C-alpha cells in the first residue's frame, strides 16, 4: 500500500442542543449577544469515528430529538434549526463558504447547502464578531446600556416640563423590579412574546405621558384619552399659522416617525433586557430579589436622594390616573347633561330679561389670554398697568366710568372657547365633552337672552373663525362675521388673522356705525394677544386703516414666532406688549365710537401658558364693565368691584360660571327655572 499522507484532525461533531438553552429567532438579537464567548458549537466534543482505518467526515447526521431543536450560537443564545422528526446537520467550521450570492462566508463549508435569508445574515454576523471581538464587545454593551436607559426613563415619566430638574431622574422605579422578576421567571419563547408586548405597551404609555406633560404645561391639566385627541389637530393648525405650513409638515412627519421608532425601540429594548436576564436565570433572580428588597426598604423608610424620595412608581401611577380620568369623564357626561337641562332663567318671559339695559348697545368682548399675570407679574405688570391707568384716564375724560373684578376661568393656557362658553352659559365647561353637550342644548346663553327679548339685534365678530361655526345658533347671534367677511387684505400676524384695531374698525364700519331700528348686542373676540405673541401689531391712525394693507411693513419688521415661541423671557415680554396693544385698541375704539348708550363688558378668557404665567399661577382673569350712564354701574355697586380698569389684588373673585346669573339679576331679570 502506498504510504498514507497524514490528514488534519477532523472537526468534532456537535452534540444535541441543550433543551434548556436560551434562544432567539431574531437575528438582530443574536447579533447583539455577548462577544466574549466565541466558541464554536462543535468545540469540546470528541471526533466521531468513521469506518475502520478511515477518518471521520466533516459532518455527522443524527435524528433530531422530538420538538424544536436549537443550535447554540457563540454568545450563549440559541437558534432553531429544525422541527420534530427532522434530521440535524452540524457543519464543522471551515475558513469560508459561499453565501447565497456566491460569496464566501466564514463558518460554512463549500459543500454544505447554502444558507439563505436570515441564516446567511446570522452567519455573517457571527463571522464579523469573530474577526472584530473588541468592536463586538462595544456593540453588545452599548445595546444593553441603551436598552436599560430607554426603559428606565420611560418608567420615570411623567415629569413636569416647567421647573424640570435633572435630579428628578434620580429615582428607583418599582416597576423595573416587577418587570425584571417576570422576565426572569418566564421560559424563552413566552419571555420574548411578553417582552415585546410589554415594550409596546410601555411605548403607548410613554406617548400618553408625553402628551400629559405637554397639556400640563400649556393647558394646566392632564391629557384626556377620551376627549383630547381632536385637540391635536388644533395644535397642528396653530403651528401652521405660527411657523408656516412647510415647517409644520416637517415637524408632524418627525413626530410620527418618532412615535413609530419609540414603539419599535421600546419593544426591542424590552426583549434585549429579557434576553440578558435569561442567560443566567439564577444570578438574575438573586439580583432581582436584592433590588426588590432595597426598593421596599427605601420606600418604607422614605429614603430621600437630592431632597426627593428615592423610590417611585410613576408608570403605575400614570396608568391609574388615566384609568380614573376615563372613568370620571364617562360619569361626568351623564351628570353634566342633567345639570345643563336645569336653568334658573330657562322659562323667564322675554319681557323679564335684562329690562334695565333696554335701549343700550351692549358689547361683550373677550381679549385672548388676558390673565391675572398680565396685571400682577413683575415682568409684564409694569407696562400693562401703565396702559390700564392711561386708558382709564382717557375713558374718564370721554365721560366713561369703569368697575373691575376677577373671574376664575374654566380653562388655562388655551381652549379659549371653554372660557367663552362658561362665561355666557353660566355652566362650568372645562372639557370638550361638556362644551359639545351645552352647544347642543337649549340652555340659555347670556347673548341669546338679548335675542330672546326681541329688543336687540345680535351680531358676532369672530376674526379667529376660519370655517363653519355652528355655535352661532346656541349663542343666539343673528349674524356672524368671520375672518373672511371683515374685508381684511393685510398680512396675518402669526395665528391672528388680523390686528384687533382693524377688527374693531371693521365692526364699526359694517355693524355698529350703521343706523338700526333696534339697539345692538355684540360678541367680539380679539385675537392679537394670542400665542405666540410675535409679531405684534402696532397702533396706526384710525383713518389710515383702509383694507389693512398698512400693517404690511409692521408685520415684516416684527419679531418672528420662531424666535419667541421657545424663549421664556421673550414670550413673557412680548405677551405683555400684546395685552397692552389689545387693551389700547379696544379702549380707543370706545373713546372714538362709543355713545351715551354704549355698555362695554370686556374680560380675558384664560391665563397664558405656565411658561409665561408661572407654574403656580391662578386661573383668574380680569373683567371690567364700562359705561357712560351712571345707572349701569350703580346696578353693580354691591359687587365690590374696583373703580377703573385695573382690579385691585383683593377684589372679589368669582367662578366664571357665576357671571351669567349675577349679570342677569343685576339688570332686572326675573328667575323662572326650567328642567331639573
C-alpha positions as a printed NumPy array, in Angstrom:
array([[  0.   ,   0.   ,   0.   ],
       [  1.239,   3.462,  -0.694],
       [  2.27 ,   5.417,   2.292],
       [ -0.63 ,   7.298,   3.707],
       [ -0.424,  11.055,   3.979],
       [ -1.353,  12.4  ,   7.379],
       [ -4.552,  14.32 ,   7.244],
       [ -5.685,  17.151,   9.528],
       [ -7.618,  16.136,  12.59 ],
       [-11.291,  16.003,  11.758],
       [-13.593,  18.534,  13.316],
       [-15.503,  17.363,  16.356],
       [-19.155,  16.567,  15.828],
       [-21.67 ,  18.616,  17.652],
       [-23.863,  17.219,  20.34 ],
       [-27.647,  17.726,  20.524],
       [-28.639,  21.141,  21.724],
       [-29.383,  21.55 ,  25.394],
       [-33.204,  21.869,  25.522],
       [-32.925,  24.431,  28.302],
       [-30.514,  26.663,  26.433],
       [-31.507,  30.268,  25.798],
       [-32.566,  31.012,  22.215],
       [-33.974,  33.596,  19.94 ],
       [-35.022,  33.565,  16.332],
       [-34.322,  37.243,  15.908],
       [-31.074,  37.74 ,  14.048],
       [-30.752,  41.264,  15.422],
       [-30.82 ,  39.967,  18.969],
       [-28.281,  37.282,  18.111],
       [-26.029,  39.934,  16.662],
       [-26.101,  41.854,  19.915],
       [-25.259,  38.825,  22.041],
       [-22.152,  38.833,  24.198],
       [-18.992,  38.965,  22.104],
       [-16.635,  37.38 ,  24.644],
       [-17.92 ,  33.867,  24.137],
       [-16.888,  32.957,  20.575],
       [-16.587,  29.228,  20.883],
       [-17.862,  27.042,  18.055],
       [-20.857,  24.839,  18.629],
       [-18.625,  21.889,  17.752],
       [-15.904,  22.683,  20.272],
       [-15.158,  20.355,  23.124],
       [-16.625,  17.096,  21.636],
       [-14.599,  14.05 ,  20.679],
       [-14.157,  13.363,  16.982],
       [-16.651,  10.91 ,  15.554],
       [-15.123,   7.663,  14.333],
       [-15.635,   6.612,  10.712],
       [-15.018,   3.151,   9.174],
       [-12.005,   1.166,  10.257],
       [ -8.808,   2.763,   9.133],
       [-10.639,   5.87 ,   7.879],
       [-11.209,   9.287,   9.258],
       [-14.381,  10.938,  10.355],
       [-16.113,  13.076,   7.708],
       [-16.643,  16.767,   8.183],
       [-20.292,  16.341,   9.094],
       [-22.384,  13.952,  11.099],
       [-26.12 ,  13.445,  10.959],
       [-28.356,  12.016,  13.614],
       [-32.067,  12.05 ,  14.252],
       [-33.224,  15.217,  15.942],
       [-34.963,  14.922,  19.308],
       [-38.719,  15.469,  19.425],
       [-39.865,  19.07 ,  19.463],
       [-37.979,  22.064,  18.168],
       [-34.236,  21.727,  18.395],
       [-31.866,  24.56 ,  18.927],
       [-28.304,  25.324,  17.944],
       [-26.269,  27.236,  20.47 ],
       [-24.66 ,  30.299,  18.986],
       [-21.395,  31.758,  20.093],
       [-22.966,  34.14 ,  22.577],
       [-24.865,  31.654,  24.623],
       [-28.15 ,  32.273,  22.813],
       [-29.728,  29.571,  20.678],
       [-31.242,  29.371,  17.239],
       [-33.909,  26.973,  15.992],
       [-32.718,  24.713,  13.212],
       [-35.355,  22.061,  12.772],
       [-38.765,  20.704,  13.633],
       [-39.655,  17.463,  15.321],
       [-38.846,  14.398,  13.359],
       [-36.273,  16.085,  11.14 ],
       [-32.572,  15.486,  10.941],
       [-29.948,  17.816,  12.212],
       [-26.742,  18.585,  10.361],
       [-23.876,  20.323,  12.056],
       [-21.079,  21.539,   9.908],
       [-17.516,  21.835,  11.038],
       [-16.129,  25.305,  10.74 ],
       [-14.076,  25.911,   7.668],
       [-12.327,  29.046,   6.607],
       [-15.006,  30.018,   4.142],
       [-18.238,  29.077,   2.434],
       [-20.292,  30.734,  -0.203],
       [-23.324,  32.755,   0.706],
       [-26.493,  32.747,  -1.426],
       [-24.972,  35.329,  -3.725],
       [-21.911,  33.201,  -4.378],
       [-19.654,  34.976,  -1.908],
       [-17.646,  33.113,   0.604],
       [-18.971,  33.167,   4.171],
       [-16.805,  32.228,   7.093],
       [-18.056,  29.345,   9.177],
       [-19.629,  27.339,   6.312],
       [-18.201,  24.598,   4.136],
       [-18.369,  24.918,   0.432],
       [-20.095,  21.572,   0.179],
       [-22.868,  22.422,   2.64 ],
       [-26.248,  23.651,   1.439],
       [-26.135,  27.394,   1.042],
       [-27.889,  29.359,   3.752],
       [-30.403,  31.892,   2.637],
       [-32.062,  34.925,   4.209],
       [-31.748,  35.177,   7.98 ],
       [-29.401,  32.194,   8.151],
       [-26.86 ,  33.846,   5.851],
       [-27.056,  37.125,   7.73 ],
       [-26.635,  35.266,  11.004],
       [-23.531,  33.527,   9.706],
       [-22.025,  36.818,   8.523],
       [-22.715,  38.416,  11.901],
       [-21.011,  35.538,  13.7  ],
       [-18.033,  35.811,  11.417],
       [-17.867,  39.565,  11.99 ],
       [-17.814,  39.069,  15.753],
       [-15.021,  36.557,  15.454],
       [-12.975,  38.907,  13.29 ],
       [-13.648,  42.012,  15.433],
       [-14.197,  40.861,  19.016],
       [-13.425,  44.255,  20.538],
       [-15.944,  46.093,  18.333],
       [-18.475,  43.363,  19.009],
       [-17.979,  43.821,  22.743],
       [-18.591,  47.569,  22.404],
       [-21.774,  46.973,  20.389],
       [-23.025,  44.447,  22.936],
       [-22.51 ,  46.769,  25.874],
       [-23.857,  49.803,  24.021],
       [-27.035,  47.944,  23.017],
       [-27.614,  46.697,  26.526],
       [-26.958,  50.042,  28.211],
       [-29.154,  51.947,  25.748],
       [-31.972,  49.448,  26.272],
       [-31.765,  49.822,  30.05 ],
       [-31.63 ,  53.633,  29.854],
       [-34.619,  53.809,  27.495],
       [-36.748,  51.629,  29.761],
       [-35.555,  53.461,  32.876],
       [-36.521,  56.888,  31.514],
       [-39.892,  55.628,  30.309],
       [-40.677,  54.285,  33.779],
       [-39.918,  57.694,  35.35 ],
       [-42.472,  59.618,  33.299],
       [-44.368,  61.86 ,  33.605],
       [-42.26 ,  64.714,  34.958],
       [-43.201,  68.403,  34.847],
       [-41.836,  70.341,  31.885],
       [-41.927,  73.624,  33.751],
       [-39.366,  73.577,  36.524],
       [-37.804,  70.293,  35.439],
       [-34.507,  69.432,  37.113],
       [-32.164,  66.51 ,  36.31 ],
       [-32.354,  65.326,  39.921],
       [-35.94 ,  64.309,  39.228],
       [-34.498,  61.376,  37.279],
       [-32.51 ,  60.071,  40.251],
       [-35.139,  57.533,  41.234],
       [-35.577,  53.805,  41.579],
       [-38.79 ,  52.833,  39.728],
       [-40.559,  49.937,  41.422],
       [-41.976,  48.777,  38.095],
       [-38.442,  47.909,  36.95 ],
       [-38.163,  45.302,  39.706],
       [-41.503,  43.752,  38.741],
       [-40.568,  43.644,  35.042],
       [-37.217,  42.004,  35.826],
       [-38.875,  39.371,  38.018],
       [-41.451,  38.473,  35.352],
       [-38.933,  38.259,  32.508],
       [-36.532,  36.164,  34.572],
       [-39.212,  33.654,  35.565],
       [-40.553,  33.023,  32.055],
       [-39.205,  30.406,  29.605],
       [-37.572,  31.739,  26.449],
       [-40.445,  31.799,  23.985],
       [-43.069,  33.249,  26.365],
       [-40.464,  35.727,  27.593],
       [-39.841,  37.082,  24.101],
       [-43.579,  37.475,  23.468],
       [-44.274,  39.085,  26.84 ],
       [-41.258,  41.401,  26.499],
       [-42.266,  42.578,  23.016],
       [-45.877,  43.213,  24.051],
       [-44.796,  44.837,  27.298],
       [-42.387,  47.111,  25.438],
       [-45.127,  48.185,  23.029],
       [-47.456,  48.833,  25.958],
       [-44.808,  50.904,  27.724],
       [-44.277,  52.863,  24.498],
       [-48.014,  53.63 ,  24.348],
       [-47.963,  54.775,  27.979],
       [-44.907,  56.908,  27.217],
       [-46.732,  58.677,  24.373],
       [-49.669,  59.392,  26.681],
       [-47.294,  60.592,  29.409],
       [-45.577,  62.976,  26.992],
       [-48.964,  64.341,  25.934],
       [-49.883,  64.65 ,  29.603],
       [-46.725,  66.67 ,  30.219],
       [-47.449,  68.934,  27.258],
       [-51.069,  69.514,  28.253],
       [-49.991,  70.208,  31.832],
       [-47.508,  72.82 ,  30.657],
       [-49.787,  74.547,  28.151],
       [-53.332,  73.965,  29.431],
       [-52.756,  73.4  ,  33.13 ],
       [-54.408,  69.968,  33.088],
       [-53.661,  66.421,  32.081],
       [-54.342,  64.758,  28.735],
       [-57.774,  63.14 ,  28.49 ],
       [-57.768,  59.917,  26.471],
       [-61.468,  60.256,  25.696],
       [-61.764,  63.923,  24.775],
       [-58.467,  65.45 ,  23.743],
       [-57.403,  63.654,  20.555],
       [-59.213,  66.195,  18.388],
       [-57.205,  68.995,  20.014],
       [-54.071,  67.613,  18.373],
       [-55.402,  68.793,  15.017],
       [-55.973,  72.243,  16.523],
       [-52.365,  72.189,  17.717],
       [-51.186,  71.345,  14.202],
       [-53.252,  74.214,  12.775],
       [-51.816,  76.573,  15.373],
       [-48.262,  75.592,  14.416],
       [-49.073,  76.03 ,  10.728],
       [-50.323,  79.557,  11.396],
       [-47.379,  80.37 ,  13.652],
       [-44.429,  78.669,  11.939],
       [-45.642,  78.039,   8.393],
       [-47.012,  75.028,   6.549],
       [-43.669,  73.529,   5.488],
       [-42.162,  73.659,   8.962],
       [-45.32 ,  72.204,  10.453],
       [-45.39 ,  69.38 ,   7.898],
       [-41.781,  68.516,   8.717],
       [-42.488,  68.637,  12.444],
       [-45.561,  66.447,  12.027],
       [-43.617,  63.897,   9.996],
       [-40.856,  63.951,  12.588],
       [-43.298,  63.361,  15.424],
       [-44.96 ,  60.445,  13.627],
       [-41.575,  58.9  ,  12.8  ],
       [-40.506,  59.337,  16.421],
       [-43.621,  57.566,  17.658],
       [-43.019,  54.621,  15.336],
       [-39.354,  54.499,  16.381],
       [-40.38 ,  54.656,  20.025],
       [-42.651,  51.628,  19.701],
       [-40.019,  49.63 ,  17.818],
       [-37.203,  50.711,  20.103],
       [-39.112,  50.089,  23.308],
       [-40.165,  46.593,  22.228],
       [-36.607,  45.734,  21.135],
       [-35.178,  47.147,  24.363],
       [-37.517,  45.047,  26.485],
       [-36.666,  41.899,  24.505],
       [-32.974,  42.71 ,  24.809],
       [-33.156,  43.11 ,  28.581],
       [-35.194,  39.925,  28.844],
       [-32.569,  38.018,  26.844],
       [-29.774,  39.266,  29.103],
       [-31.732,  38.318,  32.22 ],
       [-32.497,  34.864,  30.834],
       [-28.876,  33.948,  30.116],
       [-28.284,  33.281,  33.813],
       [-31.653,  32.905,  35.485],
       [-30.226,  32.067,  38.896],
       [-28.   ,  35.126,  39.032],
       [-30.781,  37.35 ,  37.647],
       [-33.175,  36.043,  40.28 ],
       [-30.746,  36.865,  43.074],
       [-30.137,  40.383,  41.766],
       [-33.881,  40.986,  41.36 ],
       [-34.567,  39.85 ,  44.927],
       [-31.893,  42.201,  46.244],
       [-33.266,  45.112,  44.186],
       [-36.798,  44.395,  45.395],
       [-35.667,  44.288,  48.993],
       [-33.808,  47.584,  48.61 ],
       [-36.832,  49.227,  46.978],
       [-39.246,  48.102,  49.684],
       [-36.857,  49.123,  52.458],
       [-36.228,  52.574,  50.984],
       [-39.936,  53.049,  50.387],
       [-40.904,  52.123,  53.941],
       [-38.142,  54.282,  55.43 ],
       [-38.895,  57.144,  52.957],
       [-35.246,  57.394,  51.989],
       [-34.539,  60.562,  50.024],
       [-31.967,  61.497,  47.42 ],
       [-31.352,  65.105,  46.396],
       [-34.3  ,  66.147,  48.527],
       [-36.822,  63.784,  46.902],
       [-37.953,  60.206,  47.63 ],
       [-35.584,  57.626,  46.163],
       [-38.331,  55.134,  45.28 ],
       [-41.195,  55.872,  42.899],
       [-43.855,  54.031,  40.931],
       [-44.754,  56.668,  38.36 ],
       [-45.67 ,  54.364,  35.492],
       [-48.255,  52.582,  37.632],
       [-49.459,  55.923,  38.949],
       [-49.793,  57.342,  35.445],
       [-51.747,  54.293,  34.312],
       [-54.081,  54.582,  37.3  ],
       [-54.53 ,  58.309,  36.694],
       [-55.51 ,  57.763,  33.066],
       [-57.914,  54.991,  34.063],
       [-59.537,  57.213,  36.676],
       [-59.715,  60.092,  34.206],
       [-61.507,  57.982,  31.616],
       [-63.949,  56.645,  34.187],
       [-64.662,  60.106,  35.588],
       [-65.161,  61.501,  32.086],
       [-67.781,  58.896,  31.252],
       [-69.581,  59.521,  34.528],
       [-69.377,  63.287,  34.132],
       [-71.03 ,  63.2  ,  30.727],
       [-74.283,  61.851,  32.156],
       [-74.21 ,  64.068,  35.245],
       [-73.474,  67.244,  33.296],
       [-76.262,  66.542,  30.82 ],
       [-78.71 ,  66.666,  33.724],
       [-77.11 ,  69.853,  35.053],
       [-77.352,  71.573,  31.671],
       [-81.095,  70.854,  31.494],
       [-81.667,  72.797,  34.715],
       [-81.702,  76.539,  34.017],
       [-82.55 ,  79.258,  36.521],
       [-83.727,  81.526,  33.715],
       [-84.907,  78.838,  31.303],
       [-88.586,  79.826,  31.5  ],
       [-88.159,  83.551,  32.113],
       [-90.51 ,  85.506,  29.824],
       [-88.843,  87.786,  27.274],
       [-90.18 ,  90.929,  28.935],
       [-88.444,  89.97 ,  32.192],
       [-84.943,  89.534,  30.749],
       [-82.436,  92.441,  31.239],
       [-85.114,  95.159,  31.343],
       [-82.652,  97.641,  32.868],
       [-80.455,  97.555,  29.746],
       [-83.205,  98.296,  27.225],
       [-82.04 , 100.831,  24.667],
       [-78.337, 100.19 ,  25.36 ],
       [-75.761,  98.918,  22.859],
       [-74.144,  96.114,  24.839],
       [-70.756,  94.78 ,  23.702],
       [-69.255,  91.606,  25.225],
       [-65.569,  91.4  ,  24.292],
       [-63.069,  88.637,  25.085],
       [-59.366,  89.501,  24.961],
       [-57.323,  86.4  ,  24.214],
       [-55.093,  85.195,  27.095],
       [-55.741,  88.319,  29.172],
       [-54.98 ,  86.85 ,  32.6  ],
       [-54.188,  87.986,  36.099],
       [-50.476,  87.526,  35.42 ],
       [-50.555,  90.4  ,  32.942],
       [-51.532,  92.725,  35.798],
       [-49.563,  91.28 ,  38.719],
       [-46.459,  89.552,  37.313],
       [-43.337,  91.692,  37.894],
       [-42.137,  91.277,  34.302],
       [-45.38 ,  92.046,  32.448],
       [-47.286,  94.149,  35.001],
       [-45.422,  97.482,  34.763],
       [-46.243,  98.006,  31.094],
       [-49.78 ,  96.614,  31.324],
       [-50.58 ,  98.626,  34.455],
       [-49.431, 101.817,  32.749],
       [-51.714, 101.042,  29.823],
       [-54.683, 100.36 ,  32.12 ],
       [-54.049, 103.566,  34.057],
       [-53.746, 105.716,  30.936],
       [-56.778, 104.064,  29.335],
       [-58.855, 104.619,  32.486],
       [-57.908, 108.309,  32.461],
       [-58.702, 108.65 ,  28.747],
       [-62.097, 106.994,  29.193],
       [-62.934, 109.211,  32.156],
       [-62.049, 112.225,  30.055],
       [-64.511, 110.954,  27.438],
       [-67.199, 110.581,  30.108],
       [-66.912, 106.837,  30.839],
       [-66.516, 105.112,  34.17 ],
       [-65.431, 101.547,  34.823],
       [-65.527,  98.873,  37.528],
       [-63.368,  95.764,  37.526],
       [-63.097,  92.415,  39.312],
       [-61.796,  88.855,  38.854],
       [-63.259,  85.672,  37.4  ],
       [-61.718,  82.218,  37.707],
       [-61.602,  80.728,  34.22 ],
       [-62.623,  77.162,  33.414],
       [-59.549,  76.781,  31.205],
       [-55.888,  77.711,  31.241],
       [-53.307,  78.431,  28.578],
       [-55.654,  77.648,  25.672],
       [-59.042,  76.216,  24.625],
       [-60.479,  79.719,  24.653],
       [-63.914,  78.516,  23.611],
       [-64.28 ,  76.853,  27.011],
       [-63.835,  80.228,  28.702],
       [-66.276,  81.929,  26.334],
       [-68.965,  79.291,  26.792],
       [-68.525,  79.173,  30.582],
       [-68.98 ,  82.945,  30.857],
       [-72.034,  83.104,  28.644],
       [-73.798,  79.869,  29.647],
       [-73.422,  80.056,  33.417],
       [-72.173,  76.45 ,  33.426],
       [-68.69 ,  75.205,  34.297],
       [-67.379,  73.974,  30.931],
       [-63.85 ,  72.688,  31.419],
       [-63.666,  69.969,  28.774],
       [-64.704,  69.28 ,  25.217],
       [-67.498,  66.871,  26.081],
       [-69.206,  69.456,  28.268],
       [-68.789,  72.   ,  25.506],
       [-70.471,  69.745,  22.962],
       [-73.28 ,  68.979,  25.41 ],
       [-74.016,  72.651,  26.022],
       [-73.796,  73.644,  22.369],
       [-76.45 ,  71.038,  21.555],
       [-78.729,  72.103,  24.439],
       [-81.414,  74.739,  24.95 ],
       [-79.651,  76.177,  27.995],
       [-79.997,  79.964,  27.819],
       [-76.772,  81.771,  26.96 ],
       [-76.322,  85.372,  28.058],
       [-76.157,  86.564,  24.465],
       [-79.252,  84.576,  23.496],
       [-81.134,  86.222,  26.359],
       [-80.827,  89.544,  24.497],
       [-82.127,  87.974,  21.307],
       [-84.986,  86.281,  23.162],
       [-86.293,  89.668,  24.28 ],
       [-86.751,  90.734,  20.663],
       [-85.455,  94.154,  21.678],
       [-81.918,  93.792,  20.266],
       [-80.192,  92.884,  17.042],
       [-77.419,  90.412,  17.815],
       [-74.119,  90.021,  15.988],
       [-70.796,  88.265,  16.417],
       [-67.374,  89.424,  15.207],
       [-65.034,  86.407,  15.112],
       [-61.73 ,  87.121,  13.337],
       [-60.361,  83.813,  14.643],
       [-63.097,  81.726,  12.986],
       [-61.94 ,  80.394,   9.611],
       [-64.537,  77.691,   8.984],
       [-68.185,  76.931,   9.651],
       [-69.284,  77.901,  13.143],
       [-72.467,  76.052,  14.174],
       [-72.204,  77.553,  17.689],
       [-73.864,  80.657,  16.244],
       [-77.258,  79.082,  16.943],
       [-76.538,  78.414,  20.61 ],
       [-75.265,  81.947,  21.2  ],
       [-78.344,  83.419,  19.528],
       [-76.463,  85.599,  17.062],
       [-78.42 ,  86.904,  14.077],
       [-75.237,  87.347,  12.068],
       [-71.588,  86.371,  12.447],
       [-68.62 ,  87.945,  10.674],
       [-65.706,  85.515,  10.407],
       [-62.105,  86.064,   9.282],
       [-63.104,  86.228,   5.606],
       [-66.039,  88.607,   5.965],
       [-64.354,  91.622,   7.514],
       [-62.608,  92.81 ,   4.325],
       [-59.054,  92.476,   5.617],
       [-56.321,  92.428,   2.947],
       [-53.25 ,  92.829,   5.126],
       [-50.848,  90.179,   6.456],
       [-51.597,  87.683,   9.202],
       [-49.819,  88.202,  12.495],
       [-48.849,  84.616,  13.264],
       [-52.033,  82.819,  14.402],
       [-54.099,  86.022,  14.47 ],
       [-55.753,  86.648,  11.127],
       [-55.844,  90.443,  11.605],
       [-54.925,  93.111,  14.162],
       [-57.527,  93.928,  16.794],
       [-57.628,  97.568,  15.714],
       [-58.698,  96.547,  12.224],
       [-61.304,  94.066,  13.532],
       [-62.854,  96.799,  15.681],
       [-62.825,  99.293,  12.815],
       [-64.489,  96.702,  10.557],
       [-67.122,  96.121,  13.255],
       [-67.754,  99.847,  13.34 ],
       [-67.973, 100.101,   9.552],
       [-70.131,  97.001,   8.962],
       [-72.34 ,  96.967,  12.048],
       [-72.008,  99.442,  14.882],
       [-71.834, 102.576,  12.742],
       [-74.971, 101.804,  10.74 ],
       [-78.439, 103.11 ,  11.513],
       [-80.707, 100.477,  13.073],
       [-84.222, 100.196,  14.363],
       [-83.028,  98.35 ,  17.475],
       [-80.043,  98.641,  19.776],
       [-77.223,  96.189,  19.223],
       [-75.862,  93.329,  21.325],
       [-72.45 ,  92.189,  20.099],
       [-69.976,  89.474,  20.953],
       [-66.415,  90.255,  19.81 ],
       [-63.329,  88.05 ,  20.108],
       [-59.995,  89.915,  19.926],
       [-57.058,  87.727,  18.871],
       [-53.887,  89.851,  18.668],
       [-52.815,  88.686,  22.132],
       [-52.945,  85.018,  21.11 ],
       [-49.795,  82.936,  21.5  ],
       [-47.014,  83.016,  20.22 ],
       [-47.152,  86.833,  20.594],
       [-44.948,  87.532,  17.604],
       [-45.114,  89.57 ,  15.508],
       [-47.287,  92.073,  17.384],
       [-49.249,  94.806,  15.553],
       [-48.814,  98.463,  16.36 ],
       [-51.471, 101.134,  16.582],
       [-51.916, 103.261,  13.449],
       [-54.202, 106.179,  12.755],
       [-57.813, 105.015,  12.684],
       [-58.34 , 106.907,   9.451],
       [-55.365, 105.099,   7.885],
       [-56.615, 101.526,   8.37 ],
       [-58.21 , 101.078,   4.952],
       [-58.213,  97.413,   3.977],
       [-55.401,  96.561,   6.38 ],
       [-52.522,  96.769,   3.904],
       [-50.97 ,  99.41 ,   6.145],
       [-49.922,  96.609,   8.503],
       [-47.611,  95.008,   5.909],
       [-44.409,  96.838,   6.916],
       [-45.297,  96.438,  10.616],
       [-45.622,  92.667,  10.248],
       [-42.318,  92.396,   8.365],
       [-40.478,  94.465,  10.968],
       [-41.872,  92.489,  13.902],
       [-40.221,  89.571,  15.666],
       [-40.672,  86.1  ,  14.186],
       [-42.725,  83.482,  16.004],
       [-39.826,  81.021,  15.885],
       [-37.649,  83.485,  17.826],
       [-40.177,  83.832,  20.631],
       [-42.168,  80.622,  20.889],
       [-39.475,  78.653,  22.765],
       [-37.885,  81.551,  24.67 ],
       [-39.482,  82.051,  28.085],
       [-38.137,  85.558,  28.673],
       [-39.042,  86.759,  25.191],
       [-42.503,  85.176,  25.443],
       [-43.239,  86.977,  28.702],
       [-42.075,  90.315,  27.368],
       [-43.981,  90.028,  24.091],
       [-47.098,  88.713,  25.828],
       [-47.219,  91.835,  27.991],
       [-46.864,  94.025,  24.907],
       [-49.689,  92.179,  23.138],
       [-52.06 ,  92.79 ,  26.054],
       [-51.151,  96.474,  26.016],
       [-51.954,  96.58 ,  22.313],
       [-55.332,  94.829,  22.646],
       [-56.484,  96.953,  25.596],
       [-55.379, 100.134,  23.831],
       [-57.188,  99.225,  20.611],
       [-60.415,  98.416,  22.47 ],
       [-60.481, 101.479,  24.707],
       [-59.556, 103.809,  21.835],
       [-62.41 , 102.335,  19.805],
       [-64.773, 103.089,  22.696],
       [-63.45 , 106.657,  23.015],
       [-63.822, 107.214,  19.287],
       [-67.094, 105.436,  18.518],
       [-68.914, 104.903,  21.818],
       [-72.121, 106.723,  22.648],
       [-74.055, 107.6  ,  25.766],
       [-75.842, 104.251,  25.403],
       [-72.783, 102.041,  24.874],
       [-72.067,  99.451,  27.555],
       [-68.788,  97.557,  27.193],
       [-68.096,  94.338,  29.084],
       [-64.59 ,  93.015,  28.423],
       [-62.574,  90.229,  30.043],
       [-59.882,  87.662,  29.468],
       [-60.765,  84.108,  28.535],
       [-57.849,  82.425,  30.327],
       [-54.323,  82.864,  31.649],
       [-51.371,  82.429,  29.267],
       [-49.385,  79.183,  29.354],
       [-47.423,  78.36 ,  32.509],
       [-44.112,  79.184,  30.808],
       [-45.365,  82.79 ,  30.832],
       [-47.727,  82.992,  33.801],
       [-45.663,  80.753,  36.109],
       [-46.007,  77.186,  37.331],
       [-48.246,  78.138,  40.269],
       [-50.317,  80.884,  38.652],
       [-54.03 ,  81.083,  39.379],
       [-56.691,  80.764,  36.693],
       [-58.046,  84.235,  37.385],
       [-58.766,  86.736,  34.633],
       [-59.752,  90.415,  34.917],
       [-63.2  ,  91.629,  33.903],
       [-64.425,  95.22 ,  33.504],
       [-67.736,  96.905,  32.797],
       [-67.545, 100.366,  31.208],
       [-70.431, 102.785,  30.601],
       [-71.325, 106.469,  30.447],
       [-74.721, 106.084,  32.065],
       [-74.054, 106.067,  35.837],
       [-77.126, 103.907,  36.406],
       [-75.396, 100.998,  34.623],
       [-72.582, 100.888,  37.164],
       [-74.879, 101.698,  40.064],
       [-76.62 ,  98.375,  39.385],
       [-73.417,  96.527,  40.303],
       [-72.347,  98.752,  43.198],
       [-72.841,  95.896,  45.675],
       [-70.437,  93.624,  43.771],
       [-67.452,  95.217,  45.491],
       [-65.533,  95.697,  42.253],
       [-62.659,  98.199,  41.924],
       [-63.141, 101.54 ,  40.196],
       [-61.206, 101.76 ,  36.931],
       [-59.879,  99.139,  34.509],
       [-57.385,  97.542,  36.907],
       [-58.973,  95.313,  39.554],
       [-57.328,  95.507,  42.961],
       [-55.48 ,  92.457,  44.236],
       [-58.165,  91.871,  46.859],
       [-61.169,  92.495,  44.607],
       [-63.841,  89.749,  44.66 ],
       [-63.066,  86.56 ,  42.753],
       [-65.984,  84.554,  41.328],
       [-66.079,  81.432,  39.281],
       [-66.546,  82.359,  35.654],
       [-69.732,  80.29 ,  35.55 ],
       [-71.325,  82.623,  38.144],
       [-71.192,  85.684,  35.918],
       [-74.265,  84.997,  33.754],
       [-76.73 ,  84.767,  36.628],
       [-75.201,  87.714,  38.514],
       [-75.362,  89.873,  35.398],
       [-78.946,  88.913,  34.592],
       [-80.086,  89.57 ,  38.168],
       [-78.214,  92.894,  38.391],
       [-80.024,  94.218,  35.343],
       [-83.534,  93.263,  36.392],
       [-84.048,  89.715,  35.077],
       [-86.535,  87.535,  36.96 ],
       [-85.679,  83.857,  37.526],
       [-88.108,  81.254,  36.19 ],
       [-86.366,  77.879,  36.419],
       [-86.708,  75.105,  33.884],
       [-85.615,  71.475,  33.849],
       [-84.338,  69.736,  36.986]])
